[in-house]
Short mmCIF file of C-alpha atoms in Angstrom, two decimals:
data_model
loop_
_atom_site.label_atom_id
_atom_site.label_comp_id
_atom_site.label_asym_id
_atom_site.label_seq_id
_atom_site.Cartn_x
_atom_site.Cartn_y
_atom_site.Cartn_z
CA UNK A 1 -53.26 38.41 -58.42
CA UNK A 2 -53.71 41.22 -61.00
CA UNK A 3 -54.26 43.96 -58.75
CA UNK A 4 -52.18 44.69 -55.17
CA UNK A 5 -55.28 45.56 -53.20
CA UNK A 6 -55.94 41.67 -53.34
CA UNK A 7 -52.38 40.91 -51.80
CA UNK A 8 -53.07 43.60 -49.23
CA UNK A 9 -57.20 41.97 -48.61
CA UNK A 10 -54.93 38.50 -48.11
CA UNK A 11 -52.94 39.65 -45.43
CA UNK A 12 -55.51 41.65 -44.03
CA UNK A 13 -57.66 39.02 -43.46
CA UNK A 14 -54.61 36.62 -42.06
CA UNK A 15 -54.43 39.75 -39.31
CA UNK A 16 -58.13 39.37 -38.38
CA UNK A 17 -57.88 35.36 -38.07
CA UNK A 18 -55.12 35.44 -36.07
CA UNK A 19 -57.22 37.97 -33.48
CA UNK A 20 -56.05 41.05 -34.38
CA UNK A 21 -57.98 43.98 -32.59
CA UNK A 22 -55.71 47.11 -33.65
CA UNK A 23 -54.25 46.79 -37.80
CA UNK A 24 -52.02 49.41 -38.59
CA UNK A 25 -51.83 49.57 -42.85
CA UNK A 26 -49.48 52.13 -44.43
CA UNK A 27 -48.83 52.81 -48.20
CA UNK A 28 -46.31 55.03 -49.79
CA UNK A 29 -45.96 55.63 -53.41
CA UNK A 30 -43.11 57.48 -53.76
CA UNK A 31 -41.81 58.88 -57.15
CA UNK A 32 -38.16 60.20 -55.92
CA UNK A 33 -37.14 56.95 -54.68
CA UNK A 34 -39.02 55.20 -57.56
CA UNK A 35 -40.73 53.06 -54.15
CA UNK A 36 -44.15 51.88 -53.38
CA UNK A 37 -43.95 50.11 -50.13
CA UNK A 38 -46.83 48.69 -48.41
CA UNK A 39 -47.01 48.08 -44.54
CA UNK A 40 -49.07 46.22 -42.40
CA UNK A 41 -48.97 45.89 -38.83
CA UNK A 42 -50.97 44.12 -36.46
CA UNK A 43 -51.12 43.19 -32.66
CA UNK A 44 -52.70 39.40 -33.17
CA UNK A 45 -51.22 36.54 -31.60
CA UNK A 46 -48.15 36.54 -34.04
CA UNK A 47 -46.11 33.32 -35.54
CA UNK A 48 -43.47 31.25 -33.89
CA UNK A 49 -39.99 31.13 -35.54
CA UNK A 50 -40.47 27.66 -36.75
CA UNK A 51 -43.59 28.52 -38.48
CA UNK A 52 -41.77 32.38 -39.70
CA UNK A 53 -39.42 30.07 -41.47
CA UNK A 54 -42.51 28.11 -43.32
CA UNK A 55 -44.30 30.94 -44.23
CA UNK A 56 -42.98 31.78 -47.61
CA UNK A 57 -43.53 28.15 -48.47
CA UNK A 58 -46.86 27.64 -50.98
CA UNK A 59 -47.23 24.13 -49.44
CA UNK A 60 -47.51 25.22 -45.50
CA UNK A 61 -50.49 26.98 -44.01
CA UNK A 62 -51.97 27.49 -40.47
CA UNK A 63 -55.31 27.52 -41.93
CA UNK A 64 -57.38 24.55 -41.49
CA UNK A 65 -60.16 25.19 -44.36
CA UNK A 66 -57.28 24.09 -47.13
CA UNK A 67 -53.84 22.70 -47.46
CA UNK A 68 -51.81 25.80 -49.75
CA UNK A 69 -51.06 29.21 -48.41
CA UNK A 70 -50.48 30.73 -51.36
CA UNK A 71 -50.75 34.23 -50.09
CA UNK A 72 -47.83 35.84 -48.85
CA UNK A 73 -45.64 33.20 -51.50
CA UNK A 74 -47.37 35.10 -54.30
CA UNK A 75 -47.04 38.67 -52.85
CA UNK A 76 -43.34 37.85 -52.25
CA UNK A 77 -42.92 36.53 -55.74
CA UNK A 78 -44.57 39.74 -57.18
CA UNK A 79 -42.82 42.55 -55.16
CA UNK A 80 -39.55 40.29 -56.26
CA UNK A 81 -40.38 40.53 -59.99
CA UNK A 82 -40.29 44.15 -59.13
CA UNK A 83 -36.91 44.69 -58.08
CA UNK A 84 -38.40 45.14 -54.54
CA UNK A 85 -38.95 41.99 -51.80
CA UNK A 86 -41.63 41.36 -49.03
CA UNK A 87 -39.99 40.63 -45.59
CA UNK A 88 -42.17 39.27 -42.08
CA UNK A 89 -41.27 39.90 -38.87
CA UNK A 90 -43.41 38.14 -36.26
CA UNK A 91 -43.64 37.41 -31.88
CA UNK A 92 -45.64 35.35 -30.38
CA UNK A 93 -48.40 36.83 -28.53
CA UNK A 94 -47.38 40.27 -30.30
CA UNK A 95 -47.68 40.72 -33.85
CA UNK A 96 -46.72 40.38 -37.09
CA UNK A 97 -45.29 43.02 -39.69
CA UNK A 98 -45.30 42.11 -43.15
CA UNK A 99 -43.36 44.70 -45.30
CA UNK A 100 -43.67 44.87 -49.11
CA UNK A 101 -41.56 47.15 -51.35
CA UNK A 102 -41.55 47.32 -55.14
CA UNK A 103 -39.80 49.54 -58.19
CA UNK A 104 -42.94 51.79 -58.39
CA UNK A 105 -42.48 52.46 -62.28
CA UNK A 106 -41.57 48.74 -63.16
CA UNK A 107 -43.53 47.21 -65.97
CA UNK A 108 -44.47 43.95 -64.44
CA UNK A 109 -45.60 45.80 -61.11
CA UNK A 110 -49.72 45.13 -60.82
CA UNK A 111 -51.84 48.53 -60.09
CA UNK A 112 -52.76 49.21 -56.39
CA UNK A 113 -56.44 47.99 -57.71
CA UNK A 114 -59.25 48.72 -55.40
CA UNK A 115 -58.37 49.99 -51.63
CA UNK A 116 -61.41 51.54 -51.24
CA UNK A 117 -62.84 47.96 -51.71
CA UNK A 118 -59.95 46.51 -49.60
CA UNK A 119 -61.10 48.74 -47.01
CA UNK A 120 -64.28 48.45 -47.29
CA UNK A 121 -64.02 44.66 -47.06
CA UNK A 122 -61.96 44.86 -43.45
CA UNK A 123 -64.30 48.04 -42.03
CA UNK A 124 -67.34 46.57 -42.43
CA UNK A 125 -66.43 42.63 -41.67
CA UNK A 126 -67.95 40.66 -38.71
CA UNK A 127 -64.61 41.15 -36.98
CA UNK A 128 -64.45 44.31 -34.58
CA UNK A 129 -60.88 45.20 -35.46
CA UNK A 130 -59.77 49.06 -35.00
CA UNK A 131 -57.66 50.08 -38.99
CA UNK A 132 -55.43 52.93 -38.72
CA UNK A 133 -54.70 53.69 -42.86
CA UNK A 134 -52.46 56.27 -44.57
CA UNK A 135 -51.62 56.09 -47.74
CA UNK A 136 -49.29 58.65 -48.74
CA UNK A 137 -48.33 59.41 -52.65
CA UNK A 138 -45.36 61.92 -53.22
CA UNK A 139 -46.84 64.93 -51.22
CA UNK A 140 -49.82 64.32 -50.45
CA UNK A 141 -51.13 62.11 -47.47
CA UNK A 142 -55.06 60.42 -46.65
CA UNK A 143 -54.95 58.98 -43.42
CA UNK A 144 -57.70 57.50 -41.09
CA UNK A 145 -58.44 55.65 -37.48
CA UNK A 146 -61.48 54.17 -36.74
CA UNK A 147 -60.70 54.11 -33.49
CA UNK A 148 -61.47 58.05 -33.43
CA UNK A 149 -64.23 57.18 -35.39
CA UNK A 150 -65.78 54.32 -33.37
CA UNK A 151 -65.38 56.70 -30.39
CA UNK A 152 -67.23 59.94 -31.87
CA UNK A 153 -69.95 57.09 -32.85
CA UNK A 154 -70.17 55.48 -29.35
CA UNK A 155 -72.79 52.61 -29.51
CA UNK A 156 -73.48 53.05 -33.18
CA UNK A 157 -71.48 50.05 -35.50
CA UNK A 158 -69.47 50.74 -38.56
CA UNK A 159 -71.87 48.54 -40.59
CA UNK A 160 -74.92 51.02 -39.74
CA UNK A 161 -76.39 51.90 -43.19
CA UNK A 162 -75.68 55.68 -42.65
CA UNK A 163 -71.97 55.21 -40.78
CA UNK A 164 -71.48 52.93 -44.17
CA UNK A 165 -72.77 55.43 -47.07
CA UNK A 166 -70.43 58.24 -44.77
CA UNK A 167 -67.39 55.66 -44.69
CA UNK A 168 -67.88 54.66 -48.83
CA UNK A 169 -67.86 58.34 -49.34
CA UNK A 170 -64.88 59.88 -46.90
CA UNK A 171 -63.05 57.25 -48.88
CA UNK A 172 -63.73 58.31 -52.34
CA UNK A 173 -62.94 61.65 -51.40
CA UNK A 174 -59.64 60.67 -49.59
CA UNK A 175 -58.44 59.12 -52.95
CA UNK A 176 -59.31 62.03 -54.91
CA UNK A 177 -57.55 64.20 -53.17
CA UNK A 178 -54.51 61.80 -53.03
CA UNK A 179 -54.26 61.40 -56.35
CA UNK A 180 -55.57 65.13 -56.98
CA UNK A 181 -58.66 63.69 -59.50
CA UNK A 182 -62.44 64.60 -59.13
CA UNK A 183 -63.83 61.95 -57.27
CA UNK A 184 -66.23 60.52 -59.81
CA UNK A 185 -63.44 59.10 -61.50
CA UNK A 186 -62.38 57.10 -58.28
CA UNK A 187 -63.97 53.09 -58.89
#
């Protein structure tokens, strides 16, 4: 995949099929260690140890729409080609963590690519999942739970036209400030 957003959309979505209601993502781009780690946490029904030990393999999936899981095999493979790894810890009935860590100034590592449309993809899905997201680069931090949010909002969904147009734009103006740019340059 050319950008890491994708990778991160992948598992995402592998979170909200296996029931995930609470999604904890955290990203830290770190220039002192040289680091960008990406961590995502969620409380779905988690993987058995038999099927922990399959899931690197291209050939295996749980899904039942196709017969590859090329997902997590690929995000290994490119974390790897960036002197960094991708390791999964899973529990039945509890959770997975999948934790990805590359050299943050390597050549070969892809661009972060599109949260904001990451995001926006989860947020607004048919799935009611709460996302807790911070993204921290260097010094500065953007950080979010729409499980505040869903409780300021009461009865009103995420995917309400207005709740939408304020969620698109509290996110472009999170990643402007993160990466300390006006936020018309933000895609």
């Amino acid at each position: 995949m050319r950008e890491l957003s994708l990778h991160v959309l992948d598992i995402l979505e592998n979170a909200l099929e296996a029931g995930a209601s609470r999604i904890v993502l955290e990203i830290d781009e770190d220039s002192a260690t040289n680091r960008l780690t990406i961590g995502i946490t969620d409380n779905g029904r988690g993987m058995s140890p038999e099927t922990l030990q399959r899931i690197a393999d291209p050939f295996f999936t749980t899904r039942t729409t196709r017969n590859v899981g090329l997902g997590i095999p690929l995000f290994k493979a490119a974390a790897q080609r960036c002197n960094g790894d991708l390791a999964i810890t899973s529990q039945l009935g509890a959770g997975t963590r999948v934790l990805a860590e590359f050299q943050l100034d390597h050549i070969d590592r892809a661009p972060l690519g599109d949260m904001r449309g990451t995001l926006l993809s989860v947020l607004l899905s048919q799935h009611i999942c709460d996302l807790h997201y911070r993204h921290r680069v260097n010094a500065r931090t953007f950080e979010f739970d729409t499980a505040e949010l869903r409780q300021i909002l009461g009865d009103v969904p995420l995917t309400h036209p207005q709740v939408r147009a304020w969620i698109e734009d509290f996110l472009s103006e999170g990643y402007a400030e993160l990466y300390g740019r006006s936020q018309h340059t933000i895609t």
